[in-house]
Tab-separated table of N, CA, C and O and ligand atoms in Angstrom:
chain	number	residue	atom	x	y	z
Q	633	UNK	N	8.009	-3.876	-4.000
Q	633	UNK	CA	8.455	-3.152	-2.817
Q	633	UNK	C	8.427	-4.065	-1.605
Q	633	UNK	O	7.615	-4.933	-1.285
Q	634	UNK	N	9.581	-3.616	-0.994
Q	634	UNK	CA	9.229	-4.898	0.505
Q	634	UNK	C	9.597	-4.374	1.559
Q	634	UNK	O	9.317	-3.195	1.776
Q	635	UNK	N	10.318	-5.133	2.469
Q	635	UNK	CA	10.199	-4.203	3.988
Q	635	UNK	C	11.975	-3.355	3.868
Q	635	UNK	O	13.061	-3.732	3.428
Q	636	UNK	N	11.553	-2.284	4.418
Q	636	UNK	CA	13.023	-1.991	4.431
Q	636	UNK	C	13.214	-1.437	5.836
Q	636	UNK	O	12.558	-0.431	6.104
Q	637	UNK	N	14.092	-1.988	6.867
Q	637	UNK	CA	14.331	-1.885	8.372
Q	637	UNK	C	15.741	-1.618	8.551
Q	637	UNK	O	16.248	-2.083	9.571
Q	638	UNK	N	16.553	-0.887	7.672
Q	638	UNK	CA	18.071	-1.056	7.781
Q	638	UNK	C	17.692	0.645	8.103
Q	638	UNK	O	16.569	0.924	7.682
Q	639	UNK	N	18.522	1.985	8.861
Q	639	UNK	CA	18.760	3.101	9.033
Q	639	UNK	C	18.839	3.546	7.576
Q	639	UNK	O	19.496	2.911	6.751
Q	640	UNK	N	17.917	5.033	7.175
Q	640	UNK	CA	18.151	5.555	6.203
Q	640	UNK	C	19.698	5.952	5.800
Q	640	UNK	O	20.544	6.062	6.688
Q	641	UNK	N	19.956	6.119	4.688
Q	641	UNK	CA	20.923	7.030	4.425
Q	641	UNK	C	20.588	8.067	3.754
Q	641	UNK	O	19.460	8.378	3.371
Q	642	UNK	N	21.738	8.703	3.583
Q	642	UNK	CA	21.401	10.754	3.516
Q	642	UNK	C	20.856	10.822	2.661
Q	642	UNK	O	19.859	11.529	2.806
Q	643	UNK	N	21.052	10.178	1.144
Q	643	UNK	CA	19.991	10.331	0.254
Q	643	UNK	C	18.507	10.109	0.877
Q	643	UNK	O	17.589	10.919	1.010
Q	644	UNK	N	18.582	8.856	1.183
Q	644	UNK	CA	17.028	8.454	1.821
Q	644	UNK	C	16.539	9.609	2.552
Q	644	UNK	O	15.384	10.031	2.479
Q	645	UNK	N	17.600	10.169	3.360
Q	645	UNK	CA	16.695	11.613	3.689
Q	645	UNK	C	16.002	12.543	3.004
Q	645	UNK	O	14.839	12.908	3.176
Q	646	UNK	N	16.722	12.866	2.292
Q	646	UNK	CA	16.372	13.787	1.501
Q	646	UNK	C	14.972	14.009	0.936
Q	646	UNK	O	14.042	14.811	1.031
Q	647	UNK	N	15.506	12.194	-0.094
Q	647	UNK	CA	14.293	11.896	-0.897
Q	647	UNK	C	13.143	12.068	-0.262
Q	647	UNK	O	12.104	12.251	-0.896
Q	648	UNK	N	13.191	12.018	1.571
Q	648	UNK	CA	11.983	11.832	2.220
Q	648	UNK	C	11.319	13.381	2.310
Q	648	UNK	O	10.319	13.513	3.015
Q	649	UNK	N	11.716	14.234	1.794
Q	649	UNK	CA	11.624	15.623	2.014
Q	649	UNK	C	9.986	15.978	1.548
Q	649	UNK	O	9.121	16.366	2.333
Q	650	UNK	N	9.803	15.750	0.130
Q	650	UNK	CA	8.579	15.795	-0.159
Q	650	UNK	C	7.698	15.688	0.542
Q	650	UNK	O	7.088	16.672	0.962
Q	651	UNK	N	7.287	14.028	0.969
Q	651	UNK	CA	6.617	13.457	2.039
Q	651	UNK	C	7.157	14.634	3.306
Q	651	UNK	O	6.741	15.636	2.723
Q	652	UNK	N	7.583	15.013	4.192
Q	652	UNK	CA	7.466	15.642	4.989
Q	652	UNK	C	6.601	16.828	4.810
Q	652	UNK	O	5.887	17.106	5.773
Q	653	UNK	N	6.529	17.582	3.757
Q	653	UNK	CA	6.280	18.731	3.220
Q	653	UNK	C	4.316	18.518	3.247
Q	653	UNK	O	3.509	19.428	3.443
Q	654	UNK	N	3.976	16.956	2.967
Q	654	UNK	CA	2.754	16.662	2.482
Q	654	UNK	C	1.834	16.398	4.452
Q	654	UNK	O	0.789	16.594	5.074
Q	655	UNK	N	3.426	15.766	4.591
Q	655	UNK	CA	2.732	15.113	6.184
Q	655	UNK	C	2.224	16.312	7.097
Q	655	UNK	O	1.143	16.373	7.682
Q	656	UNK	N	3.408	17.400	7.086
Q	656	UNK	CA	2.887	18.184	7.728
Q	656	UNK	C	1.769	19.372	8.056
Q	656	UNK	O	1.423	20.130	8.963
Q	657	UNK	N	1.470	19.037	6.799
Q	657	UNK	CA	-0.214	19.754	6.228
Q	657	UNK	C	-1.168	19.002	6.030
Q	657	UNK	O	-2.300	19.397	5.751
Q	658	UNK	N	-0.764	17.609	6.172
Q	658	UNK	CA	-2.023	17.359	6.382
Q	658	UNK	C	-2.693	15.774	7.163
Q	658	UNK	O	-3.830	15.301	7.167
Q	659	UNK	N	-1.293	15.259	7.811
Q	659	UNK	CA	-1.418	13.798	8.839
Q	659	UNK	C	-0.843	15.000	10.159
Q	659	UNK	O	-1.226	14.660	11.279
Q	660	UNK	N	-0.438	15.629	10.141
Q	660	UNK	CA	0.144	15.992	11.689
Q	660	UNK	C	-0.644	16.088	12.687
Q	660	UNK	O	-0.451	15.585	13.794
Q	661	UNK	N	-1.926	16.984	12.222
Q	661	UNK	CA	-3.198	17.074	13.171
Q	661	UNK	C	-3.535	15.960	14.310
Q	661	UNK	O	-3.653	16.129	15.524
Q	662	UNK	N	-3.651	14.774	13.547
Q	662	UNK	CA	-3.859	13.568	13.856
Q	662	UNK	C	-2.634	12.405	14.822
Q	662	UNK	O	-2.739	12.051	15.996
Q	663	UNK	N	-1.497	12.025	13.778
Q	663	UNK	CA	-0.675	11.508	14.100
Q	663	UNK	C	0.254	12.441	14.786
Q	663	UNK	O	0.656	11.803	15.759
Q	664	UNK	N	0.782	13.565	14.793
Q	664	UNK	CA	1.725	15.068	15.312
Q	664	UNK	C	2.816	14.818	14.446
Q	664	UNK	O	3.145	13.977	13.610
Q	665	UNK	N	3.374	16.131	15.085
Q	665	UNK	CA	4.693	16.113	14.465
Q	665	UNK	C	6.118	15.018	14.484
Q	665	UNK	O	7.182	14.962	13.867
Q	666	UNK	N	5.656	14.473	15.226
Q	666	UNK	CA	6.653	13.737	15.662
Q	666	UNK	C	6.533	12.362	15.187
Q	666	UNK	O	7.355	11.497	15.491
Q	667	UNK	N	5.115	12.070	14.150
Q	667	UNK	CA	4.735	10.865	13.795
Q	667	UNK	C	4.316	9.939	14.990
Q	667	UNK	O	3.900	8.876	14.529
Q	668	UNK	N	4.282	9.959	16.214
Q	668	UNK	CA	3.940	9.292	17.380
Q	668	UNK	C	3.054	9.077	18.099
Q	668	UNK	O	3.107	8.623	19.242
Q	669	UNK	N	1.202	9.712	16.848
Q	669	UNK	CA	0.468	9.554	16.936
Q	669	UNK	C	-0.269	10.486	17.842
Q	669	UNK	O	-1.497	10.412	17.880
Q	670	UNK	N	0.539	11.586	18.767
Q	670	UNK	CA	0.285	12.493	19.742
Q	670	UNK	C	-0.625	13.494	18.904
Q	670	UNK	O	-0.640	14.504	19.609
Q	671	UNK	N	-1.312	13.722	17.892
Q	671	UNK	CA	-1.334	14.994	17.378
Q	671	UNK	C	-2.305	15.932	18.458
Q	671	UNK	O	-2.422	15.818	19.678
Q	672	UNK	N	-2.990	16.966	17.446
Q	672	UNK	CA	-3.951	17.800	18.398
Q	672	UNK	C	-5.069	16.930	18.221
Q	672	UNK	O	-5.819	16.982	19.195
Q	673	UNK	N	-5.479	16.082	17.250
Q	673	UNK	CA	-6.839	16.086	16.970
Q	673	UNK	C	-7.345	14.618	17.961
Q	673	UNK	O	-8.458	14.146	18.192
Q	674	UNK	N	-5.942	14.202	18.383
Q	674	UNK	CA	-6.325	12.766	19.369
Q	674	UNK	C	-7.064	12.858	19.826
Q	674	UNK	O	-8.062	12.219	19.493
Q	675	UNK	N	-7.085	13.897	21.127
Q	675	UNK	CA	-8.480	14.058	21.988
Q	675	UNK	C	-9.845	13.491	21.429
Q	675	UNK	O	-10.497	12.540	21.861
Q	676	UNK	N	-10.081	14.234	20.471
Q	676	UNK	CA	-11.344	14.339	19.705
Q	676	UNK	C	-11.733	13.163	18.908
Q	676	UNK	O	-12.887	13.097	18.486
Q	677	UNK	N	-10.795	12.133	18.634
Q	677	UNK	CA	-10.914	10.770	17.850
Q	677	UNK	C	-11.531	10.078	18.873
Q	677	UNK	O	-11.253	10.265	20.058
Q	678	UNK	N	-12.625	9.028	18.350
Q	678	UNK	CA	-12.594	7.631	18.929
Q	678	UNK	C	-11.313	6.780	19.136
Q	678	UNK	O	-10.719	6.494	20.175
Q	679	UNK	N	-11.073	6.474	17.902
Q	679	UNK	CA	-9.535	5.596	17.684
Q	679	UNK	C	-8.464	6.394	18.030
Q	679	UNK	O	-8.347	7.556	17.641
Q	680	UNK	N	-7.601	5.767	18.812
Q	680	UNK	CA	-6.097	6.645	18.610
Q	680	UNK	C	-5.882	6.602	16.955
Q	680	UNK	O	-6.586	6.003	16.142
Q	681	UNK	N	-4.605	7.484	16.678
Q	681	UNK	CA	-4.520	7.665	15.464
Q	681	UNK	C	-2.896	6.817	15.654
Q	681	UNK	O	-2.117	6.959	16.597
Q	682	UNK	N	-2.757	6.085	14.651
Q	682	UNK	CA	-1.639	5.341	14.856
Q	682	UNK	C	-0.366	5.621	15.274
Q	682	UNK	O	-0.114	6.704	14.746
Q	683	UNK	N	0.390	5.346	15.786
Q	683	UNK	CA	1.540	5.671	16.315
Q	683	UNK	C	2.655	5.187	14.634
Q	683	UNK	O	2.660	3.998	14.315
Q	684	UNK	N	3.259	5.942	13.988
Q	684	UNK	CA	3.801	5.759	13.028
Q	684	UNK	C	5.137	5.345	13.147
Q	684	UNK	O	5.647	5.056	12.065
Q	685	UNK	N	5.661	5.261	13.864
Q	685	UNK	CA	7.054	4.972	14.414
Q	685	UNK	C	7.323	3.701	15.175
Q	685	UNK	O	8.431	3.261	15.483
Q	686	UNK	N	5.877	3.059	15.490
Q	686	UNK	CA	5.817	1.828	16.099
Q	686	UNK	C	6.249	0.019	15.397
Q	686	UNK	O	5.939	-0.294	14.248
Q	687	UNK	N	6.632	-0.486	15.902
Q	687	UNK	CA	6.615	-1.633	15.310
Q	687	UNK	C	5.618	-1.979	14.479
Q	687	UNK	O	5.721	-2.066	13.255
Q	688	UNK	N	4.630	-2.184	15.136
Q	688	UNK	CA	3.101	-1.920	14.075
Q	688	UNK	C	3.298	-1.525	12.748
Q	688	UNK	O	3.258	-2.456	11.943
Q	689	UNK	N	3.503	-0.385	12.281
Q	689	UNK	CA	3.932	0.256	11.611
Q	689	UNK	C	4.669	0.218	11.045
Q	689	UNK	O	4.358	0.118	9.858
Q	690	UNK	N	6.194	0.260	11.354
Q	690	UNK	CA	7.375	-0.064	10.490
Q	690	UNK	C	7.887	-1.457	9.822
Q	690	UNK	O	8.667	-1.609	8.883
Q	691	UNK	N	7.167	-2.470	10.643
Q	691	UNK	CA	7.315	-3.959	10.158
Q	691	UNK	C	6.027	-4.043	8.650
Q	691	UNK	O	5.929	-4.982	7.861
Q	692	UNK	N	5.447	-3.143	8.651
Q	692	UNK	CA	4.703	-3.582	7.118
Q	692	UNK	C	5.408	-3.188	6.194
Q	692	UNK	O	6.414	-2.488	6.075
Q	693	UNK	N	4.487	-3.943	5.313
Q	693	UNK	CA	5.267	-3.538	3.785
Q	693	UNK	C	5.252	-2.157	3.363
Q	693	UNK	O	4.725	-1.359	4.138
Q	694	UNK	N	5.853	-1.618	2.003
Q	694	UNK	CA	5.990	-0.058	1.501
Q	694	UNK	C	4.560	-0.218	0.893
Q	694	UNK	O	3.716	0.675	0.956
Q	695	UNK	N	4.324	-1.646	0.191
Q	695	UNK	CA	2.641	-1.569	-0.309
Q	695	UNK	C	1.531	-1.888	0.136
Q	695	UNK	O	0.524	-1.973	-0.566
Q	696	UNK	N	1.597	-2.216	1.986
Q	696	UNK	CA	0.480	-1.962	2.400
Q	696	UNK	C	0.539	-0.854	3.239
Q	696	UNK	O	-0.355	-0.883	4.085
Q	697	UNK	N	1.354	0.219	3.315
Q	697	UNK	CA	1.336	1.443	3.915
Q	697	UNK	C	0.604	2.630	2.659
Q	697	UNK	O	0.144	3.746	2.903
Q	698	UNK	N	0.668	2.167	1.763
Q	698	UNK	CA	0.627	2.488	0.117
Q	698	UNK	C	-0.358	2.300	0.072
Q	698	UNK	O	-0.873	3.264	-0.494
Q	699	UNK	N	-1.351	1.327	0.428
Q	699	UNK	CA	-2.673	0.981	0.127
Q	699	UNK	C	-3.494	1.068	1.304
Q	699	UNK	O	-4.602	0.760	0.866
Q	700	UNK	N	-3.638	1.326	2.672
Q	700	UNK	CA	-3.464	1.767	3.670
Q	700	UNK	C	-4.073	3.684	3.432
Q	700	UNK	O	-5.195	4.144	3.220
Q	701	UNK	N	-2.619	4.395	3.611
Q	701	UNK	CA	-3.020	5.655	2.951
Q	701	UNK	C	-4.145	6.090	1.859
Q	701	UNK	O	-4.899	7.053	1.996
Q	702	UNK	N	-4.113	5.076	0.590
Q	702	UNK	CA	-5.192	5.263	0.087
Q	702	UNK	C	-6.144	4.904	0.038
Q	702	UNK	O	-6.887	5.527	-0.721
Q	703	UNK	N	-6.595	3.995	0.604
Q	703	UNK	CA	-7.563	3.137	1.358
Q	703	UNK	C	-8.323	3.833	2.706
Q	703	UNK	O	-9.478	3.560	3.034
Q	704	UNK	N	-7.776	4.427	3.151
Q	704	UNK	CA	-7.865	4.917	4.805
Q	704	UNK	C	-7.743	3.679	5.652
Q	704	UNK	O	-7.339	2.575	5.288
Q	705	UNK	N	-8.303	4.176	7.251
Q	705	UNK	CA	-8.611	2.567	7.916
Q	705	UNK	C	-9.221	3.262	9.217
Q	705	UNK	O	-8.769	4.287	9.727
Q	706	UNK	N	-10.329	2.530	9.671
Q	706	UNK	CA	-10.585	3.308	10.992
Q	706	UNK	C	-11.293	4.790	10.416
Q	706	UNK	O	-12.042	5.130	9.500
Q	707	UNK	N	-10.657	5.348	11.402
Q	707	UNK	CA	-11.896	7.038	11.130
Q	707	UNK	C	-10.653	7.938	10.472
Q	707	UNK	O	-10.632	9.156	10.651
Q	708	UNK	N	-9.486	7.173	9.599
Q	708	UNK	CA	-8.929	8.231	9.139
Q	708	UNK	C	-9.416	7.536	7.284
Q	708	UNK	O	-9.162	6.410	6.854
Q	709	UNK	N	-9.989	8.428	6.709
Q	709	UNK	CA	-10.869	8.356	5.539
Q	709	UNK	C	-9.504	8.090	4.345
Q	709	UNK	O	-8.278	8.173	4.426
Q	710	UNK	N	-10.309	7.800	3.441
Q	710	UNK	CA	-8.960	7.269	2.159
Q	710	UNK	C	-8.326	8.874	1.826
Q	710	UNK	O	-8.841	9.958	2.099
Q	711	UNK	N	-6.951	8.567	1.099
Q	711	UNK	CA	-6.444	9.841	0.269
Q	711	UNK	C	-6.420	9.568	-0.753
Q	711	UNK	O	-5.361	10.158	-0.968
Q	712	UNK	N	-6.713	9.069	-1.886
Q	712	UNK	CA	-6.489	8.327	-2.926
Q	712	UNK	C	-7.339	9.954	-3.827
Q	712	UNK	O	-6.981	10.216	-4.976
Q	713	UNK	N	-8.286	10.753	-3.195
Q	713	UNK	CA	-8.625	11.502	-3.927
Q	713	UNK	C	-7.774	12.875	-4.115
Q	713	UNK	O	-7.730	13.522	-5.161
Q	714	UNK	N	-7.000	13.248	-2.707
Q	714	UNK	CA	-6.104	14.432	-2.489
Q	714	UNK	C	-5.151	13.882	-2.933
Q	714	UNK	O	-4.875	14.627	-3.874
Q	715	UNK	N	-4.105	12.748	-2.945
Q	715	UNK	CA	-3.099	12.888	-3.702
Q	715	UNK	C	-2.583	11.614	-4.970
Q	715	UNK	O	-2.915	10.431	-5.051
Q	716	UNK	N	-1.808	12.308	-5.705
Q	716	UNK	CA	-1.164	11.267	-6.661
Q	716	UNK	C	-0.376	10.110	-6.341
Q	716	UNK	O	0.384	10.269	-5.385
Q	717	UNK	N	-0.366	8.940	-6.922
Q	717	UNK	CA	-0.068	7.998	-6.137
Q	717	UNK	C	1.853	8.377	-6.091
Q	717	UNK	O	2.475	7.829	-5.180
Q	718	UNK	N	2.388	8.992	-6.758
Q	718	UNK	CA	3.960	9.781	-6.337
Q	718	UNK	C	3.810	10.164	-5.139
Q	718	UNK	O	4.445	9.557	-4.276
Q	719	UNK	N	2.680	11.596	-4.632
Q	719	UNK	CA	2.645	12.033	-3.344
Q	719	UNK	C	2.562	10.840	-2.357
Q	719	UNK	O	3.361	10.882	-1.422
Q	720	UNK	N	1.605	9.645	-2.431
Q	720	UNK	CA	1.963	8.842	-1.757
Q	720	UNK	C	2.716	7.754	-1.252
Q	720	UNK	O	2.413	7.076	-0.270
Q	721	UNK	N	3.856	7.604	-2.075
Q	721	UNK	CA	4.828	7.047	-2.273
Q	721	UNK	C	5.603	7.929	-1.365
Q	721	UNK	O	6.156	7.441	-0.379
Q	722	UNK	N	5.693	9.449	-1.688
Q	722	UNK	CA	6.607	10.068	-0.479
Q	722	UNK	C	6.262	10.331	0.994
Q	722	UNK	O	6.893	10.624	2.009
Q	723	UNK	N	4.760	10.055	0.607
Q	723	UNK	CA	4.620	10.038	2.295
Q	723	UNK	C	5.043	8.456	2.900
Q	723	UNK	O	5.242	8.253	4.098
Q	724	UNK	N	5.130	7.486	1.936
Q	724	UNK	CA	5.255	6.317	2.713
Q	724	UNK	C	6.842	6.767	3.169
Q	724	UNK	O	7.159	6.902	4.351
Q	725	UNK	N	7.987	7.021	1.774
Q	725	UNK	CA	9.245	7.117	2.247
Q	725	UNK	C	9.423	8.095	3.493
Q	725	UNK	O	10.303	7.898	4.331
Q	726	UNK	N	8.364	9.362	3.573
Q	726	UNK	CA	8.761	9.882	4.682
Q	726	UNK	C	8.285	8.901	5.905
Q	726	UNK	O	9.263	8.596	6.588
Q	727	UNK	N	7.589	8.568	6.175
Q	727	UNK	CA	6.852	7.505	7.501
Q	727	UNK	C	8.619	6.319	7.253
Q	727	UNK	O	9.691	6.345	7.857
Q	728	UNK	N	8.398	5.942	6.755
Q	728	UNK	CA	10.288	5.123	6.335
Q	728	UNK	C	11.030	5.851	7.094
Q	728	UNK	O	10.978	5.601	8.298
Q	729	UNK	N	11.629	6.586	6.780
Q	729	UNK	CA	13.390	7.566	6.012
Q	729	UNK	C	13.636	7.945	7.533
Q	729	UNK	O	14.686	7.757	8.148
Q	730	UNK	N	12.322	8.588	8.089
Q	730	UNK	CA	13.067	9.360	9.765
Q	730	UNK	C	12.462	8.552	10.683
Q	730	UNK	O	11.857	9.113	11.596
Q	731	UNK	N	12.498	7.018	10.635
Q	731	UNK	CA	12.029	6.584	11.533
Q	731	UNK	C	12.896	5.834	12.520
Q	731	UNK	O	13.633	4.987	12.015
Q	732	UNK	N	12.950	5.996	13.918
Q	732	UNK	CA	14.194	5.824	14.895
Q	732	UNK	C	14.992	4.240	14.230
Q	732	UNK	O	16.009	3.791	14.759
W	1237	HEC	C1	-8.466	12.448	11.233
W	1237	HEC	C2	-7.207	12.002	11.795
W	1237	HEC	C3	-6.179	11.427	10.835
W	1237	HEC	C4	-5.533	12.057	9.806
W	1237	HEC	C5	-5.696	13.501	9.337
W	1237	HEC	C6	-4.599	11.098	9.259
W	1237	HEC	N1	-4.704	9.905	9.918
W	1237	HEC	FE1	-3.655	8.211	9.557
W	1237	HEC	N2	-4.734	7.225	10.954
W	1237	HEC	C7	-5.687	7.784	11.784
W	1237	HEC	C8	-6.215	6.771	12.682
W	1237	HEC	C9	-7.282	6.972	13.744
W	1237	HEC	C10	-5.540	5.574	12.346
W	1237	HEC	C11	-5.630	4.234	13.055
W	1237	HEC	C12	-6.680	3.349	12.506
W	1237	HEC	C13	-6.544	1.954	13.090
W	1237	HEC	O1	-6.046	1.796	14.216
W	1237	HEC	O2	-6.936	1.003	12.424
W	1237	HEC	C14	-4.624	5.898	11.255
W	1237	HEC	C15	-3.783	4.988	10.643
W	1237	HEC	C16	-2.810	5.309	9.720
W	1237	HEC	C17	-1.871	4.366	9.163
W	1237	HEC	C18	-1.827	2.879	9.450
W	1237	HEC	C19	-0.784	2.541	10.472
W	1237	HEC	C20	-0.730	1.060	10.744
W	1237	HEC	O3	0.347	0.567	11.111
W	1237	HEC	O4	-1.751	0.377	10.600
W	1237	HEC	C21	-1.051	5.059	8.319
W	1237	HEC	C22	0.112	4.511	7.504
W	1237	HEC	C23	-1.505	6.432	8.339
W	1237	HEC	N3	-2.567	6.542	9.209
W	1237	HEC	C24	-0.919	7.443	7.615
W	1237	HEC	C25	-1.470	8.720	7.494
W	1237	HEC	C26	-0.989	9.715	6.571
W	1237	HEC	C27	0.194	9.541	5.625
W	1237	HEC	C28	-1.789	10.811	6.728
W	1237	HEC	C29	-1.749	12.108	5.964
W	1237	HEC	C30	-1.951	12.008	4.523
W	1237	HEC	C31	-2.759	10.490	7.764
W	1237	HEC	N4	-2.517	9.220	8.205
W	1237	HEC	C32	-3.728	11.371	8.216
W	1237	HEC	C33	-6.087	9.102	11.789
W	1237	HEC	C34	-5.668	10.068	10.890
């Protein structure tokens, strides 16, 4: 897997559907809806919670966003136990697919 920075296409949307479905139950709190790191739970963090849409962010690889997620980093704890590594594959394509 490697970097992919070209505009989704409609499939790529789609496919990103899952991952949306996962993000929004359970990264939104944190990062928001909008992936822009605004969520509700900012206040209450030490760390900002990453801005997902940022250069930061979109210049890594699909397998260290992949290992990252299941890994955690900072005060957001690993997922490797809540989801299958498929679910996390679609959350990476969703963090991908709708990103400006
Ligand atoms: C408790 C709040 C919280 C929740 C919930 C949360 N995160 Fe995070 N996340 C953070 C914080 C804080 C960081 C930044 C850590 C840092 O700066 O090193 C982060 C960092 C990340 C990063 C790394 C970004 C980068 O460029 O280094 C990714 C990717 C990520 N989160 C994805 C997710 C996904 C996907 C979910 C849902 C499964 C999720 N997060 C849920 C708080 C959260």
């Amino acid at each position: 897997m490697g970097i992919i920075l070209l505009p989704p296409t409609f499939a790529e949307q789609e496919q990103a559907q899952p991952g949306k479905a996962l993000f929004l139950q359970y990264c939104q709190d944190c990062h928001g809806p909008q992936r822009d790191g605004r969520g509700a739970l900012r206040p209450f963090l030490e760390q900002d919670p990453a801005n997902l849409t940022s250069q930061m962010t979109q210049t890594k690889t699909d397998q260290e966003l992949f290992s990252i997620i299941k890994k955690g980093r900072g005060e957001m704890h690993g997922w490797a136990d809540t989801f299958t590594d498929e679910q996390v594959l679609d959350l990476v394509r969703y963090i991908r697919a709708l990103s400006p």
